[in-house]
Coordinates of C-alpha atoms and ligand atoms in Angstrom, one line a residue:
M19 CA -15.8 -4.9 -22.9
K20 CA -15.3 -4.0 -19.3
A21 CA -11.9 -3.0 -18.0
Q22 CA -11.4 -6.2 -16.1
D23 CA -12.1 -8.2 -19.3
S24 CA -9.3 -6.6 -21.2
F25 CA -6.2 -8.5 -22.1
K26 CA -2.7 -7.8 -21.2
L27 CA -0.3 -8.2 -24.1
L28 CA 3.5 -8.2 -24.1
A29 CA 5.5 -7.5 -27.3
V30 CA 9.1 -8.7 -27.2
D31 CA 11.4 -7.5 -30.0
G32 CA 15.0 -6.3 -30.1
D33 CA 13.9 -3.7 -32.8
D34 CA 12.2 -0.6 -31.4
G35 CA 10.6 0.1 -34.8
S36 CA 8.8 -3.3 -34.7
L37 CA 7.6 -2.6 -31.1
E38 CA 6.2 0.7 -32.2
D39 CA 4.5 -0.9 -35.2
I40 CA 2.8 -3.4 -32.9
Q41 CA 1.7 -0.8 -30.4
A42 CA 0.3 1.4 -33.2
C43 CA -1.6 -1.5 -34.7
L44 CA -3.1 -2.5 -31.4
A45 CA -3.7 0.9 -30.0
E46 CA -7.4 0.7 -30.6
G47 CA -9.2 -2.2 -28.9
E48 CA -9.3 -3.2 -25.3
L49 CA -5.6 -4.2 -25.2
I50 CA -2.9 -3.2 -22.8
V51 CA 0.4 -3.5 -24.6
A52 CA 3.6 -3.7 -22.7
T53 CA 6.9 -3.9 -24.5
A54 CA 10.3 -5.5 -23.8
S55 CA 13.4 -5.3 -26.0
S56 CA 15.2 -8.2 -24.5
G57 CA 14.4 -11.6 -23.0
A58 CA 15.6 -10.5 -19.6
E59 CA 13.2 -7.6 -19.6
A60 CA 10.4 -9.8 -20.8
M61 CA 11.0 -12.3 -18.0
R62 CA 10.7 -9.6 -15.4
I63 CA 7.4 -8.4 -16.8
L64 CA 6.0 -11.9 -17.1
E65 CA 6.9 -12.5 -13.5
F66 CA 5.4 -9.4 -12.1
S67 CA 2.3 -8.8 -14.1
K68 CA -0.4 -11.1 -15.4
V69 CA 0.2 -11.3 -19.1
D70 CA -2.3 -13.0 -21.4
L71 CA -0.7 -12.9 -24.7
V72 CA 2.9 -12.5 -25.9
I73 CA 4.0 -11.4 -29.4
L74 CA 7.5 -12.7 -29.6
D75 CA 10.1 -12.1 -32.2
I76 CA 12.2 -15.1 -33.1
Q77 CA 15.4 -13.0 -32.8
I78 CA 15.7 -11.2 -29.6
P79 CA 19.2 -10.0 -28.5
D80 CA 19.9 -12.1 -25.4
I81 CA 18.1 -15.4 -26.0
D82 CA 17.0 -17.5 -28.9
G83 CA 13.3 -16.8 -29.6
L84 CA 12.3 -20.5 -29.8
S85 CA 14.0 -21.2 -26.5
F86 CA 12.1 -18.3 -25.0
L87 CA 8.9 -19.7 -26.4
Q88 CA 9.7 -23.0 -24.6
Y89 CA 10.3 -21.1 -21.4
I90 CA 6.9 -19.3 -21.6
Q91 CA 5.2 -22.6 -22.3
E92 CA 6.7 -24.2 -19.3
Q93 CA 6.4 -21.4 -16.8
F94 CA 3.2 -19.8 -17.8
K95 CA 0.9 -22.4 -19.4
D96 CA -2.0 -20.0 -19.8
I97 CA -0.2 -17.5 -21.9
E98 CA -0.8 -17.6 -25.7
V99 CA 2.0 -16.7 -28.0
I100 CA 2.3 -15.3 -31.5
M101 CA 5.7 -15.3 -33.1
T102 CA 7.2 -13.0 -35.6
A103 CA 10.2 -13.3 -37.9
R104 CA 11.9 -11.4 -40.7
S105 CA 11.7 -13.7 -43.7
P106 CA 10.9 -16.8 -41.8
S107 CA 11.9 -20.2 -43.2
V108 CA 9.4 -23.0 -43.3
R109 CA 11.5 -24.7 -40.6
D110 CA 11.1 -21.7 -38.3
A111 CA 7.4 -21.7 -38.8
V112 CA 7.1 -25.5 -38.1
Q113 CA 9.2 -25.2 -34.9
A114 CA 7.2 -22.2 -33.7
I115 CA 3.9 -24.0 -34.1
K116 CA 5.4 -27.2 -32.6
G117 CA 6.7 -25.2 -29.7
G118 CA 3.1 -24.1 -28.9
A119 CA 2.9 -20.7 -30.7
E120 CA -0.4 -19.9 -32.3
N121 CA 1.3 -18.9 -35.5
L122 CA 4.3 -17.2 -37.0
L123 CA 3.8 -13.9 -38.8
A124 CA 6.3 -12.5 -41.3
K125 CA 7.8 -9.0 -40.8
P126 CA 7.1 -6.3 -41.7
L127 CA 3.9 -7.0 -40.0
Q128 CA 0.6 -6.5 -41.8
P129 CA -1.7 -4.7 -39.4
H130 CA -4.8 -6.7 -40.5
E131 CA -2.9 -10.0 -40.1
L132 CA -1.7 -9.1 -36.6
L133 CA -5.1 -7.9 -35.5
A134 CA -6.8 -11.0 -36.9
A135 CA -4.3 -13.3 -35.0
V136 CA -4.7 -11.3 -31.8
N137 CA -8.5 -11.3 -32.0
R138 CA -8.6 -15.0 -32.6
L139 CA -6.5 -15.5 -29.4
A140 CA -8.6 -13.0 -27.5
G141 CA -11.7 -15.0 -28.4
K142 CA -10.0 -18.2 -27.2
L143 CA -9.0 -16.4 -23.9
T144 CA -12.5 -15.1 -23.3
Q145 CA -14.0 -18.5 -23.7
R146 CA -11.5 -19.9 -21.3
R147 CA -12.2 -17.2 -18.8
A148 CA -15.9 -17.9 -19.0
L149 CA -15.3 -21.4 -18.0
L150 CA -13.3 -20.4 -14.9
P151 CA -15.2 -20.1 -11.6
Q152 CA -16.1 -16.4 -10.9
S153 CA -12.9 -15.1 -9.4
P154 CA -13.5 -12.7 -6.5
P155 CA -12.3 -9.1 -6.8
P156 CA -8.7 -8.5 -5.7
E157 CA -8.7 -8.9 -2.0
T158 CA -7.7 -5.8 -0.1
Y159 CA -9.7 -6.6 3.1
G160 CA -11.1 -3.1 3.2
L161 CA -7.6 -1.6 3.2
I162 CA -7.6 1.3 0.8
G163 CA -4.4 2.5 -0.7
I164 CA -2.1 2.4 -3.7
S165 CA 1.2 3.4 -2.1
D166 CA 4.2 1.0 -2.0
G167 CA 3.8 1.2 1.8
I168 CA 0.3 -0.2 1.9
R169 CA 1.0 -2.8 -0.8
N170 CA 3.8 -4.1 1.3
V171 CA 1.5 -4.3 4.3
I172 CA -1.0 -6.3 2.2
E173 CA 1.7 -8.6 1.0
R174 CA 2.6 -9.3 4.6
I175 CA -1.0 -9.9 5.6
E176 CA -1.2 -12.5 2.9
R177 CA 1.9 -14.2 4.2
A178 CA 0.8 -14.0 7.8
A179 CA -2.6 -15.4 6.9
T180 CA -1.1 -18.7 5.6
I181 CA 0.8 -19.5 8.7
N182 CA -0.2 -19.8 12.3
A183 CA 2.6 -17.8 13.9
N184 CA 2.0 -14.9 16.3
V185 CA 2.1 -11.4 14.8
L186 CA 3.2 -8.0 16.1
I187 CA 1.8 -5.0 14.3
H188 CA 3.3 -1.7 15.1
G189 CA 2.8 1.8 13.8
E190 CA 1.5 5.2 14.9
S191 CA -2.0 5.8 16.2
G192 CA -4.7 5.6 13.6
T193 CA -2.7 4.0 10.9
G194 CA -5.0 1.0 10.6
K195 CA -3.4 -1.6 12.9
E196 CA -6.7 -3.1 13.9
L197 CA -7.8 -3.4 10.3
V198 CA -4.6 -5.3 9.5
A199 CA -5.2 -7.7 12.4
R200 CA -8.8 -8.4 11.3
A201 CA -7.6 -8.9 7.7
I202 CA -5.1 -11.5 8.8
H203 CA -7.8 -13.3 10.9
Y204 CA -10.4 -13.3 8.2
R205 CA -7.9 -14.5 5.6
S206 CA -6.6 -17.3 7.7
D207 CA -8.2 -20.7 8.2
R208 CA -9.3 -19.5 11.7
A209 CA -11.9 -17.2 10.0
A210 CA -14.8 -19.3 11.0
A211 CA -13.9 -18.9 14.7
R212 CA -13.9 -15.6 16.7
F213 CA -11.7 -12.6 16.4
V214 CA -11.6 -11.2 19.9
P215 CA -10.1 -7.7 20.5
V216 CA -8.7 -7.1 23.9
N217 CA -7.6 -3.7 25.0
C218 CA -4.6 -4.3 27.3
T219 CA -5.0 -0.8 28.9
A220 CA -8.6 -1.5 29.9
I221 CA -8.1 -4.5 32.2
P222 CA -7.9 -3.7 35.9
D223 CA -5.0 -5.5 37.4
T224 CA -7.2 -7.4 39.9
L225 CA -9.4 -8.8 37.1
I226 CA -6.7 -9.9 34.7
E227 CA -7.0 -13.6 35.2
S228 CA -10.7 -13.7 35.3
E229 CA -11.0 -11.6 32.1
L230 CA -8.4 -13.6 30.2
F231 CA -9.2 -17.1 31.5
G232 CA -12.7 -16.8 32.8
H233 CA -14.0 -17.9 36.2
V234 CA -16.5 -20.3 37.8
K235 CA -19.5 -19.3 39.8
G236 CA -18.4 -18.2 43.3
A237 CA -14.7 -18.1 42.4
F238 CA -14.5 -14.8 44.2
T239 CA -16.8 -12.3 45.9
G240 CA -19.1 -10.9 43.2
A241 CA -18.7 -13.9 40.9
K242 CA -22.4 -14.7 40.7
D243 CA -22.2 -16.7 37.5
S244 CA -19.4 -18.4 35.8
R245 CA -18.0 -16.5 32.9
A246 CA -15.8 -17.4 29.9
G247 CA -12.6 -15.5 29.5
F248 CA -11.1 -14.1 26.3
F249 CA -9.0 -17.1 25.6
Q250 CA -12.0 -19.4 25.8
I251 CA -14.1 -17.2 23.6
A252 CA -11.3 -17.0 21.0
D253 CA -10.6 -20.8 21.1
G254 CA -9.8 -21.9 17.6
G255 CA -9.7 -18.2 16.5
T256 CA -7.6 -15.1 17.1
I257 CA -7.0 -12.9 20.1
F258 CA -6.1 -9.3 19.2
L259 CA -4.0 -7.8 22.0
D260 CA -4.4 -4.1 21.3
E261 CA -2.0 -1.6 23.0
I262 CA 0.2 -4.5 24.1
G263 CA 2.9 -1.9 25.0
D264 CA 0.6 -0.6 27.8
A265 CA 0.2 -4.1 29.4
S266 CA 1.3 -4.1 33.0
L267 CA 4.1 -6.5 33.9
N268 CA 1.5 -8.6 35.7
L269 CA -0.5 -9.0 32.6
Q270 CA 2.6 -9.6 30.6
G271 CA 3.5 -12.5 32.9
K272 CA 0.1 -14.1 32.6
L273 CA 0.1 -13.8 28.8
L274 CA 3.6 -15.3 28.6
R275 CA 2.4 -18.3 30.5
V276 CA -0.5 -19.0 28.1
L277 CA 1.8 -18.6 25.1
Q278 CA 4.3 -21.0 26.6
N279 CA 1.8 -23.7 27.8
K280 CA -1.1 -23.2 25.5
E281 CA -3.4 -23.9 28.5
I282 CA -5.4 -21.8 30.9
H283 CA -6.5 -22.1 34.5
I284 CA -10.1 -21.0 34.9
V285 CA -10.3 -19.0 38.1
G286 CA -11.9 -21.0 40.9
S287 CA -11.6 -24.3 39.1
S288 CA -8.9 -26.8 39.5
H289 CA -9.1 -27.8 35.9
V290 CA -6.5 -26.8 33.3
R291 CA -7.9 -26.3 29.8
K292 CA -6.1 -26.5 26.5
V293 CA -6.6 -23.6 24.2
D294 CA -5.7 -23.0 20.6
T295 CA -5.6 -19.3 19.9
R296 CA -3.5 -17.3 17.7
I297 CA -2.1 -14.0 19.1
I298 CA -2.0 -10.8 17.0
A299 CA -0.7 -7.9 19.1
A300 CA -0.5 -4.3 18.2
T301 CA 1.2 -1.2 19.7
H302 CA 2.2 2.3 18.8
K303 CA 5.1 2.1 21.3
D304 CA 8.7 1.2 20.6
L305 CA 8.7 -2.3 22.2
P306 CA 12.5 -3.0 21.7
A307 CA 13.2 0.3 23.5
M308 CA 10.8 -0.7 26.3
V309 CA 12.6 -4.1 26.5
Q310 CA 15.9 -2.3 27.0
K311 CA 14.4 -0.2 29.8
G312 CA 13.0 -3.3 31.5
L313 CA 9.4 -2.1 30.9
F314 CA 8.5 -4.9 28.6
R315 CA 9.4 -8.6 29.1
E316 CA 11.9 -9.7 26.5
D317 CA 10.7 -13.3 26.5
L318 CA 7.1 -12.1 25.7
Y319 CA 8.4 -9.7 23.0
Y320 CA 10.1 -12.6 21.2
R321 CA 7.1 -14.8 21.5
L322 CA 4.9 -12.1 19.9
D323 CA 7.3 -10.7 17.3
V324 CA 7.4 -13.8 15.1
V325 CA 5.8 -12.0 12.1
D326 CA 6.4 -8.3 12.2
I327 CA 4.2 -5.9 10.4
Y328 CA 4.9 -2.2 10.3
V329 CA 2.1 0.1 9.2
P330 CA 3.7 3.4 8.0
P331 CA 2.2 6.7 8.9
L332 CA 0.0 8.5 6.4
R333 CA 2.5 11.3 5.9
E334 CA 5.0 8.8 4.5
R335 CA 2.5 7.6 1.9
P336 CA 0.8 10.7 0.5
D337 CA -0.3 8.7 -2.5
D338 CA -3.0 7.1 -0.3
I339 CA -4.6 10.3 0.7
L340 CA -6.7 10.8 -2.4
P341 CA -8.1 7.2 -2.6
L342 CA -8.7 7.2 1.2
V343 CA -10.5 10.6 1.3
N344 CA -12.6 9.6 -1.7
H345 CA -13.5 6.3 0.0
F346 CA -14.6 8.0 3.2
L347 CA -16.5 10.9 1.5
H348 CA -18.3 8.4 -0.6
R349 CA -19.2 6.3 2.4
F350 CA -20.5 9.2 4.5
A351 CA -22.2 10.8 1.6
R352 CA -24.1 7.6 1.0
E353 CA -25.1 7.4 4.6
M354 CA -26.3 11.0 4.4
E355 CA -28.0 10.4 1.0
R356 CA -26.2 13.2 -0.8
T357 CA -23.9 13.3 -3.7
T358 CA -20.2 12.9 -3.1
P359 CA -18.4 16.2 -3.3
V360 CA -14.9 16.6 -4.9
F361 CA -11.9 18.5 -3.7
S362 CA -10.6 21.5 -5.6
D363 CA -7.0 21.0 -6.7
R364 CA -5.9 23.6 -4.1
A365 CA -7.7 21.9 -1.3
L366 CA -6.3 18.5 -2.3
E367 CA -2.8 20.0 -2.3
N368 CA -3.4 21.1 1.3
L369 CA -4.4 17.6 2.3
Q370 CA -1.3 16.2 0.7
R371 CA 1.0 18.6 2.5
Y372 CA -0.6 18.2 5.9
A373 CA 1.3 16.0 8.3
W374 CA -1.7 13.9 9.6
P375 CA -0.6 13.3 13.2
G376 CA -3.8 11.3 13.7
N377 CA -3.2 9.4 10.5
V378 CA -6.1 7.6 8.7
R379 CA -8.5 8.1 11.6
E380 CA -8.0 11.8 11.4
L381 CA -8.7 11.7 7.7
E382 CA -11.8 9.7 8.3
N383 CA -13.1 12.2 10.9
L384 CA -12.3 15.1 8.6
S385 CA -14.3 13.6 5.8
Q386 CA -17.3 13.2 8.0
R387 CA -16.9 16.8 9.3
L388 CA -16.6 18.2 5.8
L389 CA -19.8 16.5 4.7
V390 CA -21.6 17.8 7.7
N391 CA -20.3 21.4 7.3
T392 CA -20.5 21.9 3.6
D393 CA -23.3 21.4 1.1
G394 CA -21.7 22.2 -2.3
D395 CA -20.3 19.9 -4.9
T396 CA -16.8 21.1 -4.4
I397 CA -14.7 21.3 -1.2
D398 CA -12.4 24.2 -1.3
T399 CA -9.5 25.3 0.8
S400 CA -11.8 27.6 2.8
D401 CA -13.8 24.6 3.9
L402 CA -10.7 23.0 5.5
P403 CA -9.8 23.4 9.1
E404 CA -7.4 26.3 9.9
T405 CA -4.5 23.9 10.6
M406 CA -4.6 22.5 7.1
R407 CA -5.1 25.8 5.4
R408 CA -2.0 27.3 6.9
I409 CA 0.2 24.6 5.3
T410 CA 0.2 26.6 2.1
L411 CA 2.2 29.3 3.7
T412 CA 5.0 27.0 4.4
S413 CA 4.7 25.4 1.0
T414 CA 7.8 25.7 -1.2
E415 CA 5.8 26.8 -4.2
G416 CA 6.9 30.2 -5.5
L417 CA 10.0 30.4 -3.2
Q418 CA 13.1 31.7 -5.0
S419 CA 16.7 30.9 -4.7
L420 CA 19.0 33.3 -2.8
A421 CA 20.8 34.2 -6.1
T422 CA 17.5 35.2 -7.7
V423 CA 16.4 37.3 -4.8
E424 CA 19.9 38.9 -4.6
A425 CA 19.9 39.8 -8.2
A426 CA 16.5 41.3 -8.0
H427 CA 17.5 43.3 -5.0
I428 CA 20.7 44.7 -6.6
L429 CA 18.8 45.8 -9.7
R430 CA 16.2 47.5 -7.6
V431 CA 18.8 49.4 -5.6
L432 CA 20.6 50.4 -8.7
A433 CA 17.4 51.6 -10.3
A434 CA 16.7 53.7 -7.2
V435 CA 20.1 55.5 -7.4
D436 CA 19.9 55.9 -11.2
G437 CA 22.7 53.4 -11.8
N438 CA 25.2 55.1 -9.5
K439 CA 27.4 52.1 -8.5
T440 CA 29.2 53.8 -5.7
H441 CA 26.0 54.8 -4.1
A442 CA 24.4 51.4 -4.7
A443 CA 27.4 49.6 -3.2
K444 CA 27.1 51.8 -0.1
I445 CA 23.4 51.0 0.4
L446 CA 24.1 47.3 -0.2
G447 CA 26.9 47.3 2.3
I448 CA 29.5 45.9 -0.1
D449 CA 32.4 47.4 -1.9
R450 CA 32.4 48.6 -5.5
K451 CA 34.6 45.7 -6.7
T452 CA 32.2 43.1 -5.2
L453 CA 29.2 44.9 -6.8
R454 CA 31.0 44.9 -10.1
E455 CA 31.6 41.2 -9.9
K456 CA 28.1 40.4 -9.0
L457 CA 26.8 42.5 -11.9
K458 CA 29.2 40.8 -14.3
R459 CA 27.9 37.4 -13.2
L460 CA 24.3 38.7 -13.5
T461 CA 24.7 40.0 -17.0
S462 CA 26.6 37.0 -18.2
A463 CA 24.0 34.7 -16.7
G464 CA 21.5 36.1 -18.9
Ligands
ATP28 N1 -5.9 1.7 4.6 C1 -7.1 1.9 5.2 N2 -8.2 1.9 4.4 C2 -9.4 2.1 4.9 N3 -9.7 2.5 6.1 C3 -8.6 2.6 7.0 C4 -7.3 2.3 6.5 N4 -6.5 2.5 7.6 C5 -7.2 2.8 8.6 N5 -8.5 2.9 8.3 C6 -9.6 3.3 9.2 O1 -9.1 4.3 10.0 C7 -9.5 4.1 11.4 C8 -8.4 3.8 12.3 O2 -7.8 2.6 12.0 P1 -7.5 1.5 13.2 O3 -8.4 1.6 14.3 O4 -7.2 0.2 12.6 O5 -6.1 2.2 13.6 P2 -5.1 1.8 14.7 O6 -3.7 1.8 14.1 O7 -5.5 0.6 15.4 O8 -5.1 3.0 15.7 P3 -4.8 3.1 17.3 O9 -3.3 2.9 17.5 O10 -5.2 4.5 17.6 O11 -5.7 2.1 17.9 C9 -10.5 3.0 11.3 O12 -11.8 3.5 11.2 C10 -10.1 2.2 10.1 O13 -11.2 1.6 9.5
MG29 MG1 -6.3 0.4 17.4

């Protein structure tokens, strides 16, 4: 059985001994067993992870087991339940089965009985899964990462994809803002139309209108043909306004007008055209501060900042470094048709301590450079750029407390003067009484 075929099981019992018995009994097999010792805890687990099967005791501390069975049946109709009870009455058994449980097992549990019941249900679940349409792998839109920071970003992408509101993505350079914008577009119902990236720094002021809204032939000197603007190209789709913080006030004004009127004037034409484009903007700048200083239009800011997504810098999510670097190494190694090297523990530590001013882009570039410059199976500290190697010197590893250093120094001085405290105190620059006290504390400490 492959990992994704395994079943997640939750055992709910007020008695720790029973939970341990269940875990021990099911430890073999492809089963992931979570435990909860109260109904409240079980509810939390059910809500946050996909459980397939619950082993539920009829007597849990905070809620009646049969009521809890009913709750599961109502809230999670795909979950199968096995109930357990110490000396169950016939009435209990009847109610459990009527309530939708597969069966009711008497405690102490007999391992073979429990296993048989679980296996029967696992068979039922496998059949049910086979009937389901092939579910796609968990969607992460090419966004690699396991940190809470990236999970939060993914959650916000999901939400943004279901609505049509404008989005403002902010975060340092190289954190993945464009990747986030693309993910939103391709997850939204605009996916069939175009995603059009526009770099706001790259539009010359004189060409803004023509670039955004297009022009007709002969609209101005040099307009030999008519040309579509970004807003026409992205009609029905998404415009990605990159580096919006660098947009000139002129450009800001033009953008605001389209956002307000949802229509464009094609340069040189007297027609007004309706457009339906969603705006996703991104910046590494502090827009609210720019608004304060009058460098960014407040009305435009509020039009853009309907959904706000912050992509945290890599140094704030060091858990993502290993999955990311493995992903990039693997990708480049495949391109270069060589095996993917691994990092030595020491080298990995260096990567995790490094501040990554260039964020994921810097990590991506490093991965490529490492593959070009090394040919072994292992990447060691010595293969890393100087700036990353030096980190170890500032690492806290092996650094001692002041008290430890002081104690060692006092003992060294004392040894040098054959235990002569007057002499030692003089060298140490303290009086004899202070030295005596320090020594007393030292010897009593161990
Ligand atoms: N979580 C991630 N998983 C995989 N690749 C990533 C991730 N984040 C960023 N990248 C990659 O890192 C590079 C930089 O990302 P991107 O261009 O989206 O950053 P950015 O925030 O737009 O940067 P800038 O502000 O400099 O434009 C891209 O090649 C992108 O594919
Ligand atoms: Mg970018």
